[in-house]
Structure formats: structure tokens, C-alpha cells
mmCIF file of C-alpha atoms in Angstrom:
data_model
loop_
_atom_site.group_PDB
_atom_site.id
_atom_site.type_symbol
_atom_site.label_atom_id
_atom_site.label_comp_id
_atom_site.label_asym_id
_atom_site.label_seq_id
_atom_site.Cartn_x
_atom_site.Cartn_y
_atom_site.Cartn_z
ATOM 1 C CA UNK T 1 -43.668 -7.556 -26.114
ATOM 2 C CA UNK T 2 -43.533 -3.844 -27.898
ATOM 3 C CA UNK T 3 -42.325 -5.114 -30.699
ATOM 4 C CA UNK T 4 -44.868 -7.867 -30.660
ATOM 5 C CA UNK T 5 -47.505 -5.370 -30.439
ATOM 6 C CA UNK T 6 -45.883 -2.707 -33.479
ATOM 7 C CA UNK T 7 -45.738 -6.428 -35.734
ATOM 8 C CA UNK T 8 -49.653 -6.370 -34.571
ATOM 9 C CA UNK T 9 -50.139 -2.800 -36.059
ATOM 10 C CA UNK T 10 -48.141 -2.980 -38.958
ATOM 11 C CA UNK T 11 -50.224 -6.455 -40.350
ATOM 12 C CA UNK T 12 -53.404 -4.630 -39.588
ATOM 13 C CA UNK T 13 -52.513 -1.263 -41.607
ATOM 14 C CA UNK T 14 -51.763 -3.989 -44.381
ATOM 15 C CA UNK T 15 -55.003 -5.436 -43.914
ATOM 16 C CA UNK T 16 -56.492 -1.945 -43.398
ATOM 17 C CA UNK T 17 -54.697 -0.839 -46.965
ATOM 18 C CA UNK T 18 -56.029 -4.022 -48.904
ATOM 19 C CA UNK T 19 -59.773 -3.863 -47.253
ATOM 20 C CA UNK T 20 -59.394 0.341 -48.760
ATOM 21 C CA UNK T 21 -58.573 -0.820 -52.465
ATOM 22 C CA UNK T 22 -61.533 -3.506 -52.392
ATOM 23 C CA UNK T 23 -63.601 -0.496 -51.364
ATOM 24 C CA UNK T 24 -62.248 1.610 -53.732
ATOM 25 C CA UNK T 25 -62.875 -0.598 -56.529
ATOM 26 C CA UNK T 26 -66.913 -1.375 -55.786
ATOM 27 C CA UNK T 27 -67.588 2.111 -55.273
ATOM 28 C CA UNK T 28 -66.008 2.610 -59.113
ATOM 29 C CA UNK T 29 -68.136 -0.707 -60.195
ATOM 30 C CA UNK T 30 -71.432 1.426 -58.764
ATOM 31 C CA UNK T 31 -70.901 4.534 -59.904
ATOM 32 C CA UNK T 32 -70.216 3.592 -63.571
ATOM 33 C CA UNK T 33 -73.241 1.903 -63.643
ATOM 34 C CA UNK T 34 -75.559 4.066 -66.080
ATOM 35 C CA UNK T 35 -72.163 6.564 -67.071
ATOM 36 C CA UNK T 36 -70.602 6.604 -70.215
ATOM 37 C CA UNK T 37 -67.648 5.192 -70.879
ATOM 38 C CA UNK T 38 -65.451 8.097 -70.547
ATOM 39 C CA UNK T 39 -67.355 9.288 -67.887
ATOM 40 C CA UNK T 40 -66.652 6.173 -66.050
ATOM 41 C CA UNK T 41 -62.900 5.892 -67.187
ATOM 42 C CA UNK T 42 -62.082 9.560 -65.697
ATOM 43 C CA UNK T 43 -64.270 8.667 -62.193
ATOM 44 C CA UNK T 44 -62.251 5.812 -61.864
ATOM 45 C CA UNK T 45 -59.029 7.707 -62.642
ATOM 46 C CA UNK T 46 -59.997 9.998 -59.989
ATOM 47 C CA UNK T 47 -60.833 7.316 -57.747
ATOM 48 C CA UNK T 48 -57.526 5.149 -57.783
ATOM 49 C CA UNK T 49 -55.523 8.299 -57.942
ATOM 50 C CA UNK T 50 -57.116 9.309 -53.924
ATOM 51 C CA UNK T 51 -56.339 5.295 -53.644
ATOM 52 C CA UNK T 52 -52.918 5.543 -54.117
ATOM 53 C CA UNK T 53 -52.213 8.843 -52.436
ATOM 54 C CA UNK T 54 -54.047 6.961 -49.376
ATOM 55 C CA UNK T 55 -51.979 4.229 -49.734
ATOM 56 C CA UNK T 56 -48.733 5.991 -50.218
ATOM 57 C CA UNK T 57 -49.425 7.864 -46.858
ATOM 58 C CA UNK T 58 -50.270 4.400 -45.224
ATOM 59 C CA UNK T 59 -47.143 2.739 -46.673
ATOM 60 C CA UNK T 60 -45.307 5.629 -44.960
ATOM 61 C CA UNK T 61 -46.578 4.749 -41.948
ATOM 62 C CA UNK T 62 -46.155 1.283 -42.371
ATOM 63 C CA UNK T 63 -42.230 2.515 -42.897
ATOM 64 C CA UNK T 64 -41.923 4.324 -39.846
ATOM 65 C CA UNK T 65 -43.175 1.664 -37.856
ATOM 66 C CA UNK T 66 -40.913 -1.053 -39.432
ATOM 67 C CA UNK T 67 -37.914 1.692 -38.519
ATOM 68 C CA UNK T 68 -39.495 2.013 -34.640
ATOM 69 C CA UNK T 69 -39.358 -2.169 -34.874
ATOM 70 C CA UNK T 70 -35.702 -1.437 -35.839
ATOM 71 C CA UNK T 71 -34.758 0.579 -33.457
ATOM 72 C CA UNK T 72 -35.959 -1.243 -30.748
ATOM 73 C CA UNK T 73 -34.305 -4.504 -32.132
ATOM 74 C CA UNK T 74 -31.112 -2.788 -32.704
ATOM 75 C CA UNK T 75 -31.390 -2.170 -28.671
ATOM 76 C CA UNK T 76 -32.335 -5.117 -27.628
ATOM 77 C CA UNK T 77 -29.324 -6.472 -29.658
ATOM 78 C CA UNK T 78 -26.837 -3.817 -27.608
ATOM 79 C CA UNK T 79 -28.738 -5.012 -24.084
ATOM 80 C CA UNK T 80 -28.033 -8.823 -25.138
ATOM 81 C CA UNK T 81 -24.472 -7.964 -26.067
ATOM 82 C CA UNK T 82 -24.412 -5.978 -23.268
ATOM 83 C CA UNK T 83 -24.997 -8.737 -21.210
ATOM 84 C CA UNK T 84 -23.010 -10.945 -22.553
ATOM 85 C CA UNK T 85 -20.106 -8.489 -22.261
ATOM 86 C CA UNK T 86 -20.815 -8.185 -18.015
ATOM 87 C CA UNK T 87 -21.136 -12.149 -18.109
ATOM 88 C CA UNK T 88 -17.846 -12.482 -20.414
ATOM 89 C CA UNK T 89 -15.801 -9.950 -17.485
ATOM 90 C CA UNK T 90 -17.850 -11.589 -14.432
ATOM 91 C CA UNK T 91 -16.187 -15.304 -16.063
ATOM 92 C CA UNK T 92 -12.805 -14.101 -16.483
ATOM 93 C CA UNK T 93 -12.616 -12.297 -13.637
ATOM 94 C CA UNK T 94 -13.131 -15.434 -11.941
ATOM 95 C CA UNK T 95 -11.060 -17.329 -13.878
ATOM 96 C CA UNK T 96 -8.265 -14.978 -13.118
ATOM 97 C CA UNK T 97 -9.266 -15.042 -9.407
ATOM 98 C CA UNK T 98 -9.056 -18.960 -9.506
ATOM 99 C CA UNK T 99 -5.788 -18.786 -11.482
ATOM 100 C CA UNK T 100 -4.389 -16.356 -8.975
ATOM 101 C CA UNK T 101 -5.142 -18.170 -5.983
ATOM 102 C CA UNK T 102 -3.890 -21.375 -7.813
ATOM 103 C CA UNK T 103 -0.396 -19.965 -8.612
ATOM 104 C CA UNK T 104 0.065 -18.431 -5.118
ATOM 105 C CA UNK T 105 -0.893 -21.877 -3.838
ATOM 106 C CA UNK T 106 1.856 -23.457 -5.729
ATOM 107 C CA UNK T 107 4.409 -20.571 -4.356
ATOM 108 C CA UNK T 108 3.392 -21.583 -1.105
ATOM 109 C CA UNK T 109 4.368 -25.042 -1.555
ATOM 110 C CA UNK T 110 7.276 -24.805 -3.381
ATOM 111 C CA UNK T 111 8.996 -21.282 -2.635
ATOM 112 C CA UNK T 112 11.347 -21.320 0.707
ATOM 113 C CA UNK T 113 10.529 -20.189 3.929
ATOM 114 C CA UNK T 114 13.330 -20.128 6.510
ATOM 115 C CA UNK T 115 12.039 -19.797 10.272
ATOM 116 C CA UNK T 116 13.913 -18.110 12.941
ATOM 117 C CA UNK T 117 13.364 -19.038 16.588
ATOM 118 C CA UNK T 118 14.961 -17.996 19.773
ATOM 119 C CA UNK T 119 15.943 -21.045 21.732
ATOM 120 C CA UNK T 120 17.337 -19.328 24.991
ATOM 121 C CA UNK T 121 19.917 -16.952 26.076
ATOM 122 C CA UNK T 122 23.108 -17.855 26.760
ATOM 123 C CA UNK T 123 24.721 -14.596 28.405
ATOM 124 C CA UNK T 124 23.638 -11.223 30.378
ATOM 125 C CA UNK T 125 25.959 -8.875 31.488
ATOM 126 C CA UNK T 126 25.751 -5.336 32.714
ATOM 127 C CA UNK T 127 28.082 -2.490 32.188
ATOM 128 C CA UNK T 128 27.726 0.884 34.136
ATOM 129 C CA UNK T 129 24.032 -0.032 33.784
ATOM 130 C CA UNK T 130 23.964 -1.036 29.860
ATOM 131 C CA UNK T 131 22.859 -4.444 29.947
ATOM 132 C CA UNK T 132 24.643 -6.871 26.529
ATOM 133 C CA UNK T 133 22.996 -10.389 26.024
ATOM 134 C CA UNK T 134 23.411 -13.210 23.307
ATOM 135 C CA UNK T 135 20.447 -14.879 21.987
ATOM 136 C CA UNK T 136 20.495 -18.261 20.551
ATOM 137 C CA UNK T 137 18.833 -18.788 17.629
ATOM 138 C CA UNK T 138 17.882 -21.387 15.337
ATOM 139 C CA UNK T 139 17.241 -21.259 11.937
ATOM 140 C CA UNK T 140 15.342 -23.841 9.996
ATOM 141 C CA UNK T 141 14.172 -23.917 5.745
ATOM 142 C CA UNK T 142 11.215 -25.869 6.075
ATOM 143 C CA UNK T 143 10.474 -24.863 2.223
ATOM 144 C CA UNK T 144 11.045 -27.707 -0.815
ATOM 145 C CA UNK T 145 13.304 -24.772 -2.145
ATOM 146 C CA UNK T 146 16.896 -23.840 -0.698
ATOM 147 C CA UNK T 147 17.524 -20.845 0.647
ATOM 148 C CA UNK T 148 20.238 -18.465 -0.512
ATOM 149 C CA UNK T 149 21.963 -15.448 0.716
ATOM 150 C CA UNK T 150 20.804 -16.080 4.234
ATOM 151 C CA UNK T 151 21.789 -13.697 6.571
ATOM 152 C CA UNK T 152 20.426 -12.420 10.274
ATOM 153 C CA UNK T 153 20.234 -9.886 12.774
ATOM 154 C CA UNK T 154 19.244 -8.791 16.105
ATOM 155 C CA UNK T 155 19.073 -5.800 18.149
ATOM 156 C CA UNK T 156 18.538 -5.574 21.984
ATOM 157 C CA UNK T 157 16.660 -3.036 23.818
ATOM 158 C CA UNK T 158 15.921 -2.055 27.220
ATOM 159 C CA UNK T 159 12.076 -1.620 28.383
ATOM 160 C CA UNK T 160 11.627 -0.600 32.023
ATOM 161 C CA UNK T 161 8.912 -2.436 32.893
ATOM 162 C CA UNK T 162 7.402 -3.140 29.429
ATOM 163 C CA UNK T 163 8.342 -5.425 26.282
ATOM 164 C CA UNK T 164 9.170 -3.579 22.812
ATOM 165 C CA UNK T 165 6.295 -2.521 20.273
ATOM 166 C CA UNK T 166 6.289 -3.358 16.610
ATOM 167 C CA UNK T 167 7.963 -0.217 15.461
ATOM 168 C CA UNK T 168 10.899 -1.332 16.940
ATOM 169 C CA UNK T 169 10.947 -5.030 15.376
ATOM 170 C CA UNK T 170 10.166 -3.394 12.265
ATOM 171 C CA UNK T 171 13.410 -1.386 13.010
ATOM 172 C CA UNK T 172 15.141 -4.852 13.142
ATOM 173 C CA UNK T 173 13.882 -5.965 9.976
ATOM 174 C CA UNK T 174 15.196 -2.899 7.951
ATOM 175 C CA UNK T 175 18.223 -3.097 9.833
ATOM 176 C CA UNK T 176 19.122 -6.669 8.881
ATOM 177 C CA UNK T 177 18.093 -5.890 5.415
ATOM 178 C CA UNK T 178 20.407 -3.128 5.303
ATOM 179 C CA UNK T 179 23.046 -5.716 6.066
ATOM 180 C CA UNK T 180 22.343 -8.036 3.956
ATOM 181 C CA UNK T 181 22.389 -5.641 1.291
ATOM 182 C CA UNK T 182 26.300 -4.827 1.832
ATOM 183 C CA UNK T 183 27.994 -5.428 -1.492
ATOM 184 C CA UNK T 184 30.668 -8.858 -0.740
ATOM 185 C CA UNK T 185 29.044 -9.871 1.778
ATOM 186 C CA UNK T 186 27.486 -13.352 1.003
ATOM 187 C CA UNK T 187 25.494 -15.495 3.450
ATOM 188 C CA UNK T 188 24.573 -19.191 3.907
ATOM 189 C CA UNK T 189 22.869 -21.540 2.140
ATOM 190 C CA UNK T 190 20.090 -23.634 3.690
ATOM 191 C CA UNK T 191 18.712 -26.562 1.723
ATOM 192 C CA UNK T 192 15.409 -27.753 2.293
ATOM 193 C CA UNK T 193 15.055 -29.353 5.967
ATOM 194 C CA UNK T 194 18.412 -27.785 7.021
ATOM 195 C CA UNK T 195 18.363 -26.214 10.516
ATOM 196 C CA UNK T 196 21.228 -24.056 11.680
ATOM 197 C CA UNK T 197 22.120 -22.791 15.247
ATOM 198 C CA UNK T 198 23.710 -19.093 16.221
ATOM 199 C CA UNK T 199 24.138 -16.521 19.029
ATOM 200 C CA UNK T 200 23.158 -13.008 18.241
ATOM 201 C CA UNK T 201 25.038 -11.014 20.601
ATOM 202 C CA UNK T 202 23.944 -6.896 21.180
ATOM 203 C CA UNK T 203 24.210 -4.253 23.397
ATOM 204 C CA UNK T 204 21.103 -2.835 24.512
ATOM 205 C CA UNK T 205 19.299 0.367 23.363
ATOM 206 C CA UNK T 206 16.204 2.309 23.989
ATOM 207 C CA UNK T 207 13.000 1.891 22.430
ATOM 208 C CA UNK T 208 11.732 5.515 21.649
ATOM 209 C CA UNK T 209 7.856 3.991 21.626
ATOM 210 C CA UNK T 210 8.533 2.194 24.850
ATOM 211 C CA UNK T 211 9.671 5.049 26.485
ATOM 212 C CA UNK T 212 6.769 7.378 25.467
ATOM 213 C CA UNK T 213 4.515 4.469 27.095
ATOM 214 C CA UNK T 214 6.663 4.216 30.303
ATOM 215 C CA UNK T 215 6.798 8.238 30.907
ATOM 216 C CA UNK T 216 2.515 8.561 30.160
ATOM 217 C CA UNK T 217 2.339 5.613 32.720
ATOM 218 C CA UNK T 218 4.521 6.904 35.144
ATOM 219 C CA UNK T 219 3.837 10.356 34.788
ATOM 220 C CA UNK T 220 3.674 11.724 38.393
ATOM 221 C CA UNK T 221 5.581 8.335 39.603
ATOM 222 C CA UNK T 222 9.352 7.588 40.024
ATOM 223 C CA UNK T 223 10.053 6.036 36.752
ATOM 224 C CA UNK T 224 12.080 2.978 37.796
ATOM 225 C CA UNK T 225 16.146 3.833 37.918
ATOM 226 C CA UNK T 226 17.027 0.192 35.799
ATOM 227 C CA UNK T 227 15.337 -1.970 33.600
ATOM 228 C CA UNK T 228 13.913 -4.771 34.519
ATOM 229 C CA UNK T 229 12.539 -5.935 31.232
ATOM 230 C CA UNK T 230 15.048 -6.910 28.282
ATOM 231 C CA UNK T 231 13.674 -7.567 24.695
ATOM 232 C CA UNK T 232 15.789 -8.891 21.918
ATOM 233 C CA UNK T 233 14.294 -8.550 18.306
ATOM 234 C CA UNK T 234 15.919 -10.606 15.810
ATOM 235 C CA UNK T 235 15.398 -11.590 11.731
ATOM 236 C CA UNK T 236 16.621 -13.363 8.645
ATOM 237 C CA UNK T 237 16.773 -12.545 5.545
ATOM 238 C CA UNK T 238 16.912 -14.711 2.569
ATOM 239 C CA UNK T 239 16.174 -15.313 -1.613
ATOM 240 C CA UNK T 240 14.260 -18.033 -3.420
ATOM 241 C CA UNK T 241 16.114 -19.304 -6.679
ATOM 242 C CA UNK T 242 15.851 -17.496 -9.052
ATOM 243 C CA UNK T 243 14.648 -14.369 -7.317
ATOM 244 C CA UNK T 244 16.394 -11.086 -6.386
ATOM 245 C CA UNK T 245 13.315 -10.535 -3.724
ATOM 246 C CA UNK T 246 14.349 -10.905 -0.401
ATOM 247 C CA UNK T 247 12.101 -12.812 2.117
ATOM 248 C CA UNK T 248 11.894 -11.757 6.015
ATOM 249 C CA UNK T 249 11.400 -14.020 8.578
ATOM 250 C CA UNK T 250 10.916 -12.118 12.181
ATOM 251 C CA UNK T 251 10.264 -12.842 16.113
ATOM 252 C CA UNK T 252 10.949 -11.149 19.639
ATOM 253 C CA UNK T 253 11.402 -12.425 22.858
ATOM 254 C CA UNK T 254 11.208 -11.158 26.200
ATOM 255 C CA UNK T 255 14.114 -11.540 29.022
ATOM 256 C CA UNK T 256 13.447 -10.877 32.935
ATOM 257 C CA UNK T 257 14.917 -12.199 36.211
ATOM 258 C CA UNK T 258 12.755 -14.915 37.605
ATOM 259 C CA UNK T 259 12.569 -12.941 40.681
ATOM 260 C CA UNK T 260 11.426 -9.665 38.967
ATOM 261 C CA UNK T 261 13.861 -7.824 40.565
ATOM 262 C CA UNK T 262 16.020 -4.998 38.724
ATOM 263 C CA UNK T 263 19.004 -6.029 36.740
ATOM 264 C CA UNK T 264 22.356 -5.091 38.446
ATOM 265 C CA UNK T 265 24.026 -2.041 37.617
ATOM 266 C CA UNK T 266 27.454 -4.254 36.639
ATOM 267 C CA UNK T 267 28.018 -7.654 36.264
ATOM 268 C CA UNK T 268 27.021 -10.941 34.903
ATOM 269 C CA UNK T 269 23.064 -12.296 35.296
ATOM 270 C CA UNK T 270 23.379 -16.387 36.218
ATOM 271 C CA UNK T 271 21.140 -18.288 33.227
ATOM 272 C CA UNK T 272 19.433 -20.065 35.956
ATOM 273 C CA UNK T 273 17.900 -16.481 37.366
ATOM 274 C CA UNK T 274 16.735 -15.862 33.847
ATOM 275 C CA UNK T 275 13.312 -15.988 32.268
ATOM 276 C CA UNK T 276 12.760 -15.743 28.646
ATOM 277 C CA UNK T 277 9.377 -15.794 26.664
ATOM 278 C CA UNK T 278 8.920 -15.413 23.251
ATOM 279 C CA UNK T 279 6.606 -12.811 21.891
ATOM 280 C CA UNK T 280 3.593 -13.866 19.570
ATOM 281 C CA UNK T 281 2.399 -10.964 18.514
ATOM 282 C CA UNK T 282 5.600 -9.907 16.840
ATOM 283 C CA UNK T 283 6.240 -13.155 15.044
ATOM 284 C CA UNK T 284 6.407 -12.307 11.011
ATOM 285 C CA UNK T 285 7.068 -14.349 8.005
ATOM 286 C CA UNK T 286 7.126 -12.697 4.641
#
């Protein structure tokens, strides 16, 4: 609309410039009427020379305002390029979004992913009060991919009362990534659909986070003499083709007497008096 309105006052200084001249010119016409000739040449001289000086100020004007239309055309050009620029980004940024999400959806379906899964435990024993058992596992690449360089590990721990926290099956994982990382030592290879079976046999350890739960708990209490509570963390690792990453699959599971009683302080723990439940919370696939 402003430039709309300076088109506006620009035609009617034009008009305003033209109307002038006409002006100009009559008021020669009358006053030469009766003058001599020279008389009359010199008035009119006089006359058109005002004329033009007026009209060389109103052409000036005229010039300014055509710069001031311009101006504001030259930014209204940078606000529609402008725009178009944030509309251009906006478009590829979802385009790149869309692409993104479509490529990681086509990982998903075709990279591997190798589960691991407790299945039981097939021995408990106690030694001067440090318990050992062997977790059965089973593996299982339920990817379109194979999986190479598979390898696993598990860790034990004793919790008095209490399973182990995340810190702990974190441990795991960095543990059984350190092993896989051994130069020479090679792993399986699961195909697509293969499952494999295994026992992951460890002696137990503490869990340092546990144990800062169990002494705030107990604080003031007799903190129970043996464990009660046994919880086994175990992981794979393995590669896609192609890929030097490694992938981490990771669960837990908890092991207590069905009677809730304490473990003994030596011997062997019948697998009928054992109960074993598998932790959610620290189930991880990577």
C-alpha cells in the first residue's frame, strides 16, 4: 500500500508540473497583450526561465520519490526472498527429517539384532559363604542380517535383600565388550533365525550401589549375615556386515530360594528350591 500511495504522489506532481506550464504560458499570452515585441519576448524569457527552475525543483522531487519507491521495493524484494529462504530450510529440513526416519526404518528391518534371554539356572553352590551359579542362556538373531563376532558375558553378584541397579548391568556390558575386544579371539556366527543355547557360569561379587542402599536401609538394624538375593547380569555382543560397530544386547535376572530363607554358608542349592525372575527394567538392546 505505501508504495501505492508514493505512485499516487508522484502522478499528481506530474499533473501538478503540466497544470504550472499551462499557467505559465496564459499568463505570458496576457501580459504581451498591448507590449512590444521585445518587451514581450524578454517577459516571456523571464517567465519560462522561473518555469523551468520550478520544474527542475519538482522533477527533483519527483526523483527522490521514485528512489523512496525503490527502496521500499528493493525491501520488499529481500522480505519475499527472505521468505522464501525460511520456506526453502523449513522444506528441507523436513525432507531430511523424512529421509532420516526412512533410512533408520530400513536399518531396523534389515540390520541384526541378536536377543539374549535367561532360560533358568542350572547350578548354585556356596563356598565359605561366596555363592557361584550358571545361568542358561539363549541366544537368538531374529534380524534378516547374520550376526558376526558374537560373543557374551555375565557377572554374578550378591544383593542382601535387594536385586542389582543399572550401574552394575552397565558394568556387564563394558565388561563383555572388553572381551570381545581381545585381539584372536573370534566369536560365533548367527544367521538370521539361528538360536543358540549356553551356561554362563560366575562367582559372585558385590554390588557397590546395592550395598550403599542396603546400609541407608538398615542403618540402625542388623544388616542380614548372608544373602538371600542373587542377581546375574549377562550380555552379547555382536557386528552387522559390514560394520566395525558393535551392537549390545542386555538383561538381568533375579535368583532366591522359594522359601526366602538365607542361602547356606557351603554347599549346593537343589534347582527345585530355586526361584528365578527376570528383570524388566534392565532389559537393553542397542
Amino acid at each position: 500500500m505505501a508504495i501505492t500511495a508514493l505512485i499516487g504522489l508522484i502522478w499528481t506532481s506530474i499533473e501538478t508540473v503540466t497544470t504550472r506550464r499551462e499557467i505559465t504560458h496564459q499568463a505570458a499570452q496576457e501580459r504581451c497583450k498591448g507590449a512590444t515585441d521585445s518587451d514581450c519576448q524578454s517577459l516571456v524569457a523571464n517567465l519560462r526561465g522561473v518555469a523551468a527552475t520550478e520544474a527542475s525543483a519538482d522533477y527533483t522531487g519527483q526523483q527522490l520519490w521514485l528512489n523512496l519507491i525503490g527502496i521500499l521495493g528493493l525491501g520488499a524484494t529481500i522480505l519475499y526472498a527472505r521468505g522464501a529462504w525460511l520456506e526453502a530450510r523449513k522444506s528441507a529440513g523436513a525432507a531430511r527429517e523424512s529421509t532420516d526416519a526412512a533410512l533408520r526404518a530400513f536399518e531396523a528391518d534389515n540390520r541384526t539384532w541378536v536377543t539374549i534371554q535367561a532360560t533358568g539356572v542350572s547350578d548354585l553352590s556356596v563356598t565359605n559363604g561366596k555363592p557361584r551359579i550358571k545361568v542358561d542362556v539363549e541366544l537368538k538373531n531374529i534380524g534378516a542380517q547374520p550376526a558376526f563376532d558374537v560373543h557374551f558375558a555375565a557377572k554374578i553378584f550378591v544383593a542382601r535383600g535387594m536385586c542389582i541397579g543399572q550401574s552394575a548391568r552397565d558394568g556387564v556390558i563394558e565388561y563383555g565388550q572388553v572381551l570381545a575386544e581381545v585381539p584372536g579371539y573370534s566369536g560365533i556366527t548367527l544367521i538370521g533365525g539361528q538360536t543358540d543355547h549356553t551356561a554362563l557360569a560366575s562367582d559372585a561379587e558385590t554390588d557397590p550401589e546395592v550395598e550403599a542402599r542396603v546400609a541407608t536401609m538398615f542403618s540402625g538394624f542388623t544388616v542380614p549375615p548372608r544373602p538371600r538375593v542373587i542377581s546375574a547380569a549377562y550380555c552379547v555382543h555382536y557386528r552387522s556386515p559390514g560394520s566395525e560397530e558393535w551392537r549390545c544386547s542386555a538383561g538381568a535376572i533375579m535368583v532366591s530360594k522359594t522359601d526366602h530363607t538365607d542361602l547356606p554358608e557351603n554347599g549346593e542349592v537343589p534347582k527345585s528350591q530355586l526361584r528365578v525372575m527376570i528383570i524388566p527394567s534392565l532389559t537393553k538392546m542397542t
